[in-house]
Coordinates of C-alpha atoms and ligand atoms in Angstrom, one line a residue:
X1 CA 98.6 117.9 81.9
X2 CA 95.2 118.1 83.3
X3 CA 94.1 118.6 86.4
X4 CA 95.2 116.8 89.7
X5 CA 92.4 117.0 92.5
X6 CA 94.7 119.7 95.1
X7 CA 93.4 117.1 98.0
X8 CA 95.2 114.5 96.3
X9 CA 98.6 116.9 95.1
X10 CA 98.9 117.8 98.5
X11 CA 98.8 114.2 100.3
X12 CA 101.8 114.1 102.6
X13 CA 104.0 110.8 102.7
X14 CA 103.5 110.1 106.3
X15 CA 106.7 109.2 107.9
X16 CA 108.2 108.2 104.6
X17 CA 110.8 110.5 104.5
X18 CA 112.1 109.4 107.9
X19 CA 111.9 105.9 107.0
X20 CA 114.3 105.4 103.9
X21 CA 117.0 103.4 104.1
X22 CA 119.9 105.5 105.7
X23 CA 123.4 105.8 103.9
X24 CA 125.3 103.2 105.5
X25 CA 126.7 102.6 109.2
X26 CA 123.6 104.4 110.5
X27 CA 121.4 102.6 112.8
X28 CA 117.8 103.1 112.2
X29 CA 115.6 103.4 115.4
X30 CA 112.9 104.1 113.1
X31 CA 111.3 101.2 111.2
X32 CA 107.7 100.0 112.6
X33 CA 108.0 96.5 111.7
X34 CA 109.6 93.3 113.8
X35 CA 113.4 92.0 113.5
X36 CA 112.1 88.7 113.4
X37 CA 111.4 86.1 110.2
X38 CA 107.8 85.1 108.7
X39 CA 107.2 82.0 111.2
X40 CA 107.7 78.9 108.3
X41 CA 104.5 77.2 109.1
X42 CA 103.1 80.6 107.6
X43 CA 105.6 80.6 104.8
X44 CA 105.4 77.3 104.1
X45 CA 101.8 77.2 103.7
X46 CA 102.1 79.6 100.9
X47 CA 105.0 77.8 98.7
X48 CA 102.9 74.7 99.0
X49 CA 99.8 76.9 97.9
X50 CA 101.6 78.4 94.6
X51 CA 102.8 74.5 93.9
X52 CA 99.3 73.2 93.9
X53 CA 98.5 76.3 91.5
X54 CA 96.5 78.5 93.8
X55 CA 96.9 81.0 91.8
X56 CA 93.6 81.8 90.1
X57 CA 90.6 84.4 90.8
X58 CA 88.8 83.5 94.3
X59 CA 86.3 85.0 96.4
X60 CA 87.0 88.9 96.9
X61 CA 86.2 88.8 100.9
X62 CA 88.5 85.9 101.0
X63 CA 88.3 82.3 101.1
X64 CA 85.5 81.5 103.6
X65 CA 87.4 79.2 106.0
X66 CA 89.8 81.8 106.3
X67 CA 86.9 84.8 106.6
X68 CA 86.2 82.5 109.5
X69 CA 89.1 81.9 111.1
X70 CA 89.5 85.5 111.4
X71 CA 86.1 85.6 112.6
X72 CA 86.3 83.3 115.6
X73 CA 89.8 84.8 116.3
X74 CA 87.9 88.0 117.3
X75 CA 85.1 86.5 118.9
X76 CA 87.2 84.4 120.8
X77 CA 90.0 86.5 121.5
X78 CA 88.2 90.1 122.1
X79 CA 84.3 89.1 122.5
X80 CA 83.6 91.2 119.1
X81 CA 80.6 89.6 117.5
X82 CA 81.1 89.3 114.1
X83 CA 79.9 86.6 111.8
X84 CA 81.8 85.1 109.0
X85 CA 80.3 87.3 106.5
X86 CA 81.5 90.6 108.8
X87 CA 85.5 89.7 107.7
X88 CA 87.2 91.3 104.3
X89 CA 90.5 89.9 104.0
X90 CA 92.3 93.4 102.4
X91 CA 96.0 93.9 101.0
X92 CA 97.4 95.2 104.6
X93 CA 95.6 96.5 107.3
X94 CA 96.1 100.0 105.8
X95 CA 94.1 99.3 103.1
X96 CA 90.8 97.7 105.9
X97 CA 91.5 101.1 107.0
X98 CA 90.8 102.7 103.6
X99 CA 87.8 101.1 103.2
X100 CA 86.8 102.1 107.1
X101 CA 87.6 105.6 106.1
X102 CA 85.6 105.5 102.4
X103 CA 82.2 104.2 104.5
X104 CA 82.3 106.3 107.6
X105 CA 83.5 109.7 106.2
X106 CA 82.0 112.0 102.7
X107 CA 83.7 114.7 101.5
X108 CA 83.1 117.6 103.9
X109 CA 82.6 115.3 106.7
X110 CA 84.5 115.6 110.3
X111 CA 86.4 112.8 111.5
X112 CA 87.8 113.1 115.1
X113 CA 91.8 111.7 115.9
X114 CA 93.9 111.3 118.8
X115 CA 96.7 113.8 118.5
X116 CA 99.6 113.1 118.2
X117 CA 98.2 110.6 115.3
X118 CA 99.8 108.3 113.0
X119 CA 100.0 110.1 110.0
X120 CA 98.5 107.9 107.9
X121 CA 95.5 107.9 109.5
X122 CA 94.8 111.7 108.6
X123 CA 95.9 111.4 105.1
X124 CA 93.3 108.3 104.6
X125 CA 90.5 111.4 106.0
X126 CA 91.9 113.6 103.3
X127 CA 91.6 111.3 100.6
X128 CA 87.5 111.3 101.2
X129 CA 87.9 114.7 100.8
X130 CA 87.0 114.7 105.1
X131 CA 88.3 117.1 107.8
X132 CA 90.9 115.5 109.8
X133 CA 90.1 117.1 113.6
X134 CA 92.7 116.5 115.9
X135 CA 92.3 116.3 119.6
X136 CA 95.5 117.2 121.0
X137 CA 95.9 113.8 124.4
X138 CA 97.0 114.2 127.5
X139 CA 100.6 114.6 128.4
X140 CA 102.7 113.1 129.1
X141 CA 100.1 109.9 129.3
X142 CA 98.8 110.4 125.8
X143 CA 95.7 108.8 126.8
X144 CA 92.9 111.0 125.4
X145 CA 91.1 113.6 127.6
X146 CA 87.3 112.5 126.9
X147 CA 85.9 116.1 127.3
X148 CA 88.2 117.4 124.9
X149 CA 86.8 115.1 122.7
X150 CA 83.0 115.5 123.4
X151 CA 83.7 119.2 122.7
X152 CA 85.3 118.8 119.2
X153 CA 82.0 117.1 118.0
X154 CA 79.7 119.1 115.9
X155 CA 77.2 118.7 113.6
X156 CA 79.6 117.3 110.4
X157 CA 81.4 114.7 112.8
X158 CA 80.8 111.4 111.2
X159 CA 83.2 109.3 113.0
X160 CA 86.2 108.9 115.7
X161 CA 89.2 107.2 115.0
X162 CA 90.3 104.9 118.1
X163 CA 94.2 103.5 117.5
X164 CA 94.7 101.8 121.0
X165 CA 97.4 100.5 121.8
X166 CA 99.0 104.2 119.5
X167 CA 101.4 104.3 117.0
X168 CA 103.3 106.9 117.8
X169 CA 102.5 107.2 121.5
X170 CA 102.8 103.8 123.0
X171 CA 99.6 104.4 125.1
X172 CA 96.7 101.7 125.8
X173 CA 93.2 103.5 126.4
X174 CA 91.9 101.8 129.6
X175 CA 88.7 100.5 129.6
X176 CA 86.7 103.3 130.6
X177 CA 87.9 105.4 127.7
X178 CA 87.0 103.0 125.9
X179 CA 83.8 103.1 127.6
X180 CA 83.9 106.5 127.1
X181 CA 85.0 107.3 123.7
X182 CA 81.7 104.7 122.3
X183 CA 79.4 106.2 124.6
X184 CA 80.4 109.7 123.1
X185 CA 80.0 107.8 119.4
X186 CA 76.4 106.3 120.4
X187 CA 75.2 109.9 121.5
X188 CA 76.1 111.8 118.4
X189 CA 75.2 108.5 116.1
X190 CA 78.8 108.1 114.5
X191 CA 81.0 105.7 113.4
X192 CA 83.9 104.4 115.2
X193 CA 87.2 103.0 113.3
X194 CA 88.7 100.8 115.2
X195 CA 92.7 100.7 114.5
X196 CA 94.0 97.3 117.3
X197 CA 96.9 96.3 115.0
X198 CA 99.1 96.1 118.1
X199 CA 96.5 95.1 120.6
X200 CA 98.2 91.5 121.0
X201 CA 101.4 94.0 122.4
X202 CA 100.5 95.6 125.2
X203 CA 102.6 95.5 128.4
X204 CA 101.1 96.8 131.3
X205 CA 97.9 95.1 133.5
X206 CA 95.3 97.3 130.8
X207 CA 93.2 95.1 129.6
X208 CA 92.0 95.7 125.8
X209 CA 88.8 96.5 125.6
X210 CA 87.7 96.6 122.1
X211 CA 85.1 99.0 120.8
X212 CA 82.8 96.3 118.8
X213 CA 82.3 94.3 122.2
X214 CA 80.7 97.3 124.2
X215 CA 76.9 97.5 124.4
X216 CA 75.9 99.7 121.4
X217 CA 79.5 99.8 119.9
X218 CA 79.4 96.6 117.4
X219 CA 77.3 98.2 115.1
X220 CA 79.0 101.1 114.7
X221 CA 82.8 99.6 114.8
X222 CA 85.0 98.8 111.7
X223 CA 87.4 97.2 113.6
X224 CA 90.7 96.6 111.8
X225 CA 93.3 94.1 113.0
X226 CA 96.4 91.8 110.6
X227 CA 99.1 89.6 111.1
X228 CA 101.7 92.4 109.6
X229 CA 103.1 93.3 113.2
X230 CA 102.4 90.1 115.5
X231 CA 103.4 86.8 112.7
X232 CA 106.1 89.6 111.5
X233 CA 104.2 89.8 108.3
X234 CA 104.6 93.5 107.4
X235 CA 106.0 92.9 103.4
X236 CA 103.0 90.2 103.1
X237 CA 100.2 92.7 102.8
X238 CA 97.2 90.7 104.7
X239 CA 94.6 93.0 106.8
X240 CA 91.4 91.9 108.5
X241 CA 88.3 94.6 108.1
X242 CA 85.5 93.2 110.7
X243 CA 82.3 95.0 110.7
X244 CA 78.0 93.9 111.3
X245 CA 77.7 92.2 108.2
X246 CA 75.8 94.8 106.0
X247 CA 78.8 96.3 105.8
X248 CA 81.2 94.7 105.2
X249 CA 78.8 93.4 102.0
X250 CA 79.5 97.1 101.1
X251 CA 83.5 97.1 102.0
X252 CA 83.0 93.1 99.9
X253 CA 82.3 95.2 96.6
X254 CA 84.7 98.0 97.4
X255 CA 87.4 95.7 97.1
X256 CA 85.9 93.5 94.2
X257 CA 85.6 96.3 92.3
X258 CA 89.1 97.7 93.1
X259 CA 92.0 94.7 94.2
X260 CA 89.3 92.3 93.7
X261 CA 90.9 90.3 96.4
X262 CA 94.6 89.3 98.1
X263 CA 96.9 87.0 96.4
X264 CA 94.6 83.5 96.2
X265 CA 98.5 81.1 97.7
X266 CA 98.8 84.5 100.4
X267 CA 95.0 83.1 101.6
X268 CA 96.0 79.5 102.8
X269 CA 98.9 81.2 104.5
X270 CA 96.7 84.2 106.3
X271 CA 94.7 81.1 107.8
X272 CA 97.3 79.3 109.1
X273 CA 98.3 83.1 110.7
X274 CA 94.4 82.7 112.3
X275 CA 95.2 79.7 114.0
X276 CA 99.1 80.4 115.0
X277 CA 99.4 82.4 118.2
X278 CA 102.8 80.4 119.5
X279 CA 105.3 82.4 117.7
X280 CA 103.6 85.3 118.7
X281 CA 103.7 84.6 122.2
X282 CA 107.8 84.2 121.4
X283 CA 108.3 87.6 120.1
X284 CA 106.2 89.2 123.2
X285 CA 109.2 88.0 125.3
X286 CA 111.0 89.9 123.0
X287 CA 109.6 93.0 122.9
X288 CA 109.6 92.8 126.9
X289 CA 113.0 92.4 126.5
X290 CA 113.9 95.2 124.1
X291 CA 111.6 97.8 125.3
X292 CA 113.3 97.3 129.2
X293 CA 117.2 97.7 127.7
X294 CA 115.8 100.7 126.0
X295 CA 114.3 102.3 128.7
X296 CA 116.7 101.8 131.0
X297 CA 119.8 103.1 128.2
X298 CA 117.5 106.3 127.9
X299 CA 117.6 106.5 131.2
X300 CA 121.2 106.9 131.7
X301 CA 120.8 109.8 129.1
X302 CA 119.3 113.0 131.5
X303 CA 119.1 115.2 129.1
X304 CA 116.2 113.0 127.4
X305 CA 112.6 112.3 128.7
X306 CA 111.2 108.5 127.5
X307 CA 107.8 107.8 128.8
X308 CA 107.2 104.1 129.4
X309 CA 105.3 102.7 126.1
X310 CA 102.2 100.7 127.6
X311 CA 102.2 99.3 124.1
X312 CA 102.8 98.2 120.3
X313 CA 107.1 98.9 119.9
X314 CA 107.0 102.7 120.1
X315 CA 108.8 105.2 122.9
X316 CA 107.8 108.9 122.8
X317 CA 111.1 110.6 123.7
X318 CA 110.9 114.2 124.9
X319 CA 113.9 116.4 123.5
X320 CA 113.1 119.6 124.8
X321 CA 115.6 120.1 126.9
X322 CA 118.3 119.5 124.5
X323 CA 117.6 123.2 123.4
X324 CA 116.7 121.6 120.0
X325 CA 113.4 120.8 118.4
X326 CA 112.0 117.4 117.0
X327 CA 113.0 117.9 113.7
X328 CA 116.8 119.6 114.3
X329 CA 117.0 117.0 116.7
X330 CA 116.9 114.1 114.6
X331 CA 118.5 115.7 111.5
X332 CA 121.8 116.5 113.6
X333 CA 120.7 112.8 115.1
X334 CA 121.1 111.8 112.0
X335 CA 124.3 113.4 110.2
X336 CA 126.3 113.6 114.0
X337 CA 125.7 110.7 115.5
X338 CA 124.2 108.6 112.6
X339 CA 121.1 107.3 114.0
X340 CA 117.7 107.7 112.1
X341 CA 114.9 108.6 114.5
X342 CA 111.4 110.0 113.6
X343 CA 110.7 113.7 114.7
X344 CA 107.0 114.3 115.7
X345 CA 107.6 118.2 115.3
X346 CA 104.9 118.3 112.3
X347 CA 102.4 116.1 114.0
X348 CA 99.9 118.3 116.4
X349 CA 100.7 117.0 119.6
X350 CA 103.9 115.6 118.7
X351 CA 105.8 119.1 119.2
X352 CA 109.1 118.2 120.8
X353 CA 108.5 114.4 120.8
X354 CA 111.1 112.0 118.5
X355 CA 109.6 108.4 118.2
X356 CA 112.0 105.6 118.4
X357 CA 111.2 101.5 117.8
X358 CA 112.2 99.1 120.0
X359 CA 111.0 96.8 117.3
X360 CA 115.2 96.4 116.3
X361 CA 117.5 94.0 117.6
X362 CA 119.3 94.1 120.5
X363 CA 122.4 94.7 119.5
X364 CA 120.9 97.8 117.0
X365 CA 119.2 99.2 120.2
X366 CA 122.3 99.0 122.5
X367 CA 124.5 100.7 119.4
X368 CA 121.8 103.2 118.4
X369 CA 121.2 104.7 122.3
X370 CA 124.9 104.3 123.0
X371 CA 125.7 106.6 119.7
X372 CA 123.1 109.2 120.9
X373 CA 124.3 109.5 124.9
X374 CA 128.0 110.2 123.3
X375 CA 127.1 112.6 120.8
X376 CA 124.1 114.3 122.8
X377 CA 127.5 114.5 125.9
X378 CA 130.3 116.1 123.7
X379 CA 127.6 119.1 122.9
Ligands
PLP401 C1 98.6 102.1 113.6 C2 98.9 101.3 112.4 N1 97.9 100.8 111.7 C3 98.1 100.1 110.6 C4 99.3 99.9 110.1 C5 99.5 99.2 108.8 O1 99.5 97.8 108.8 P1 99.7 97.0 107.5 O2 101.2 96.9 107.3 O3 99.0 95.7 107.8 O4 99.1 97.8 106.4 C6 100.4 100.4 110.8 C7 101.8 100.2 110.3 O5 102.7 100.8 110.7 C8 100.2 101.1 112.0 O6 101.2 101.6 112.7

């Protein structure tokens, strides 16, 4: 067989391996997508499109009225400036991120993450052939420390990755870090990727400042954003890529030349996604809801250390003082008391850290904690 680039060999599969379906009777604390259905007027909007036969080769950016519903979404919602033309609707929001990734980093290029990071976030640098630096955050805040940062730029820096409200921390970066964090971006000329899937979950007063609608940050931002988490639209594969027009021209013939564009009946749907923030409003409640009975069932556990999650459905729990690491943790987790949880053990930063979703039903979340006080009290 010929040769496969070693960059591409040795791609890790992020939190795959903690994410396959469990044998059964386990409860999964794991999966980062919402217990709730597709909202219909979303679902139905597709059905109706396939009947009509929308099924034919469109425009790769996406249809125009829904490039700018997307568009007026984020002007509206988080004062970013982008015109019609700045929106590329891409097969998830993973994929926007690819594209962020192929435009702001070359092969041999720096690109500057919040540790711990979502894994997928550093393999997407390693595909461009890039250097992943991670910049370990604060504990037990995980909010980043901004001279930490300003010290891990140097000359092959290209770009800083920004993921606010975190997967897997939980934390919201307050405005000034946000401040911060472009200000650092505007001195050394780089770009920013912008990562605010969750930024419609965040549960504290922090208000979300996003990069793009800073003085000096808009034309440096690919900001990323999707339905997958908030219209419980993870299996659809729709992501918005929002950028200064220029490029997202350039990201416009990444993807025609590549997917050439999403689904033509998924389009109709995505708009009507745009334009429907009711349901989403719903599922806040609960979140709220979940995230408090989890929190307080931790609690009653003293052996482990939550930190509050000031957003998306994440909660950092600290094992340490069960005498085990991450990754023993969740493997006895998983074979003793049959509950799947993520270990952080691998991700810098992450060291004694398992992540667990509130994202799961009540019932799962009451069963899965319950199972882990027991078997964590007959050690
Ligand atoms: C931080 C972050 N960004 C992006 C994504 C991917 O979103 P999508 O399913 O739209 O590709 C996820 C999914 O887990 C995520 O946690």
């Amino acid at each position: 067989m010929p040769n496969i680039p070693d960059h591409l060999v040795n791609l890790k599969g992020g939190f795959k391996a903690f994410l396959s379906p469990p044998p059964e009777g386990v409860v999964r604390l794991t999966v980062g997508e919402p217990a709730f259905d597709t909202p219909s007027a979303i679902s139905e909007a597709a059905i109706k499109a396939i009947r009509e036969g929308d099924t034919h080769y469109t425009r790769g950016e996406g249809r125009e009225s829904l490039c700018s519903s997307w568009a007026s979404y984020l002007r509206e919602r988080w004062s970013i400036p982008v015109q019609d033309d700045g929106i590329v609707v891409t097969p998830g929001a993973k994929q926007a991120l690819l594209y962020a990734m192929m435009v702001a980093a070359e092969p041999g290029d720096e690109v500057i993450l919040m540790a711990p990071s979502w894994p997928t976030h550093v393999e997407q640098v390693e595909i461009m052939g890039a250097i992943p630096v991670l910049v370990k955050c604060q504990q037990p805040s995980f909010h980043p420390n901004l001279d930490d940062v300003a010290a891990a730029i140097t000359d092959r820096t290209s770009a800083i990755l920004i993921n606010s409200p975190n997967n897997p921390t939980g934390a919201v970066y307050t405005p000034e870090e946000m401040q911060g964090l472009v200000r650092l971006a505007i001195e050394h000329d780089l770009w920013i990727i912008s990562d605010e899937i969750y930024t419609e979950l965040i549960w504290n007063e922090t208000e979300h400042v996003a990069p793009a609608a800073i003085e000096g940050g808009f034309e440096r931002t690919l900001t990323v954003v999707g339905p997958s988490k908030t219209h419980a639209m993870t299996g659809w594969r729709v992501g918005i890529f929002a950028a200064p027009t220029p490029v997202a021209k350039v990201v416009g013939r990444l993807q025609g030349n590549t997917c050439s564009h999403i689904p033509a009946f998924l389009m109709s749907a995505a708009e009507v996604a745009a334009n429907n923030w009711d349901s989403v409003a719903e599922f806040r409640g609960d979140y709220i809801r979940r995230r408090a009975l989890m929190m307080d069932l931790l609690n009653e556990i003293p052996i482990l250390s939550a930190s509050e999650p000031e957003g998306a459905f994440y909660m950092m729990v600290d094992v340490t003082s069960t005498g085990m690491d991450a990754t023993t943790f969740a493997k006895r987790a998983m074979d003793e008391a049959k509950v799947q949880v993520i270990p952080l053990e691998s991700l810098p930063g992450g060291e004694g850290f398992v992540r667990l979703s509130y994202a799961a039903e009540d019932e799962v979340i009451k069963e899965g904690v319950k199972r882990l006080g027991a078997w964590l009290n007959s050690q």
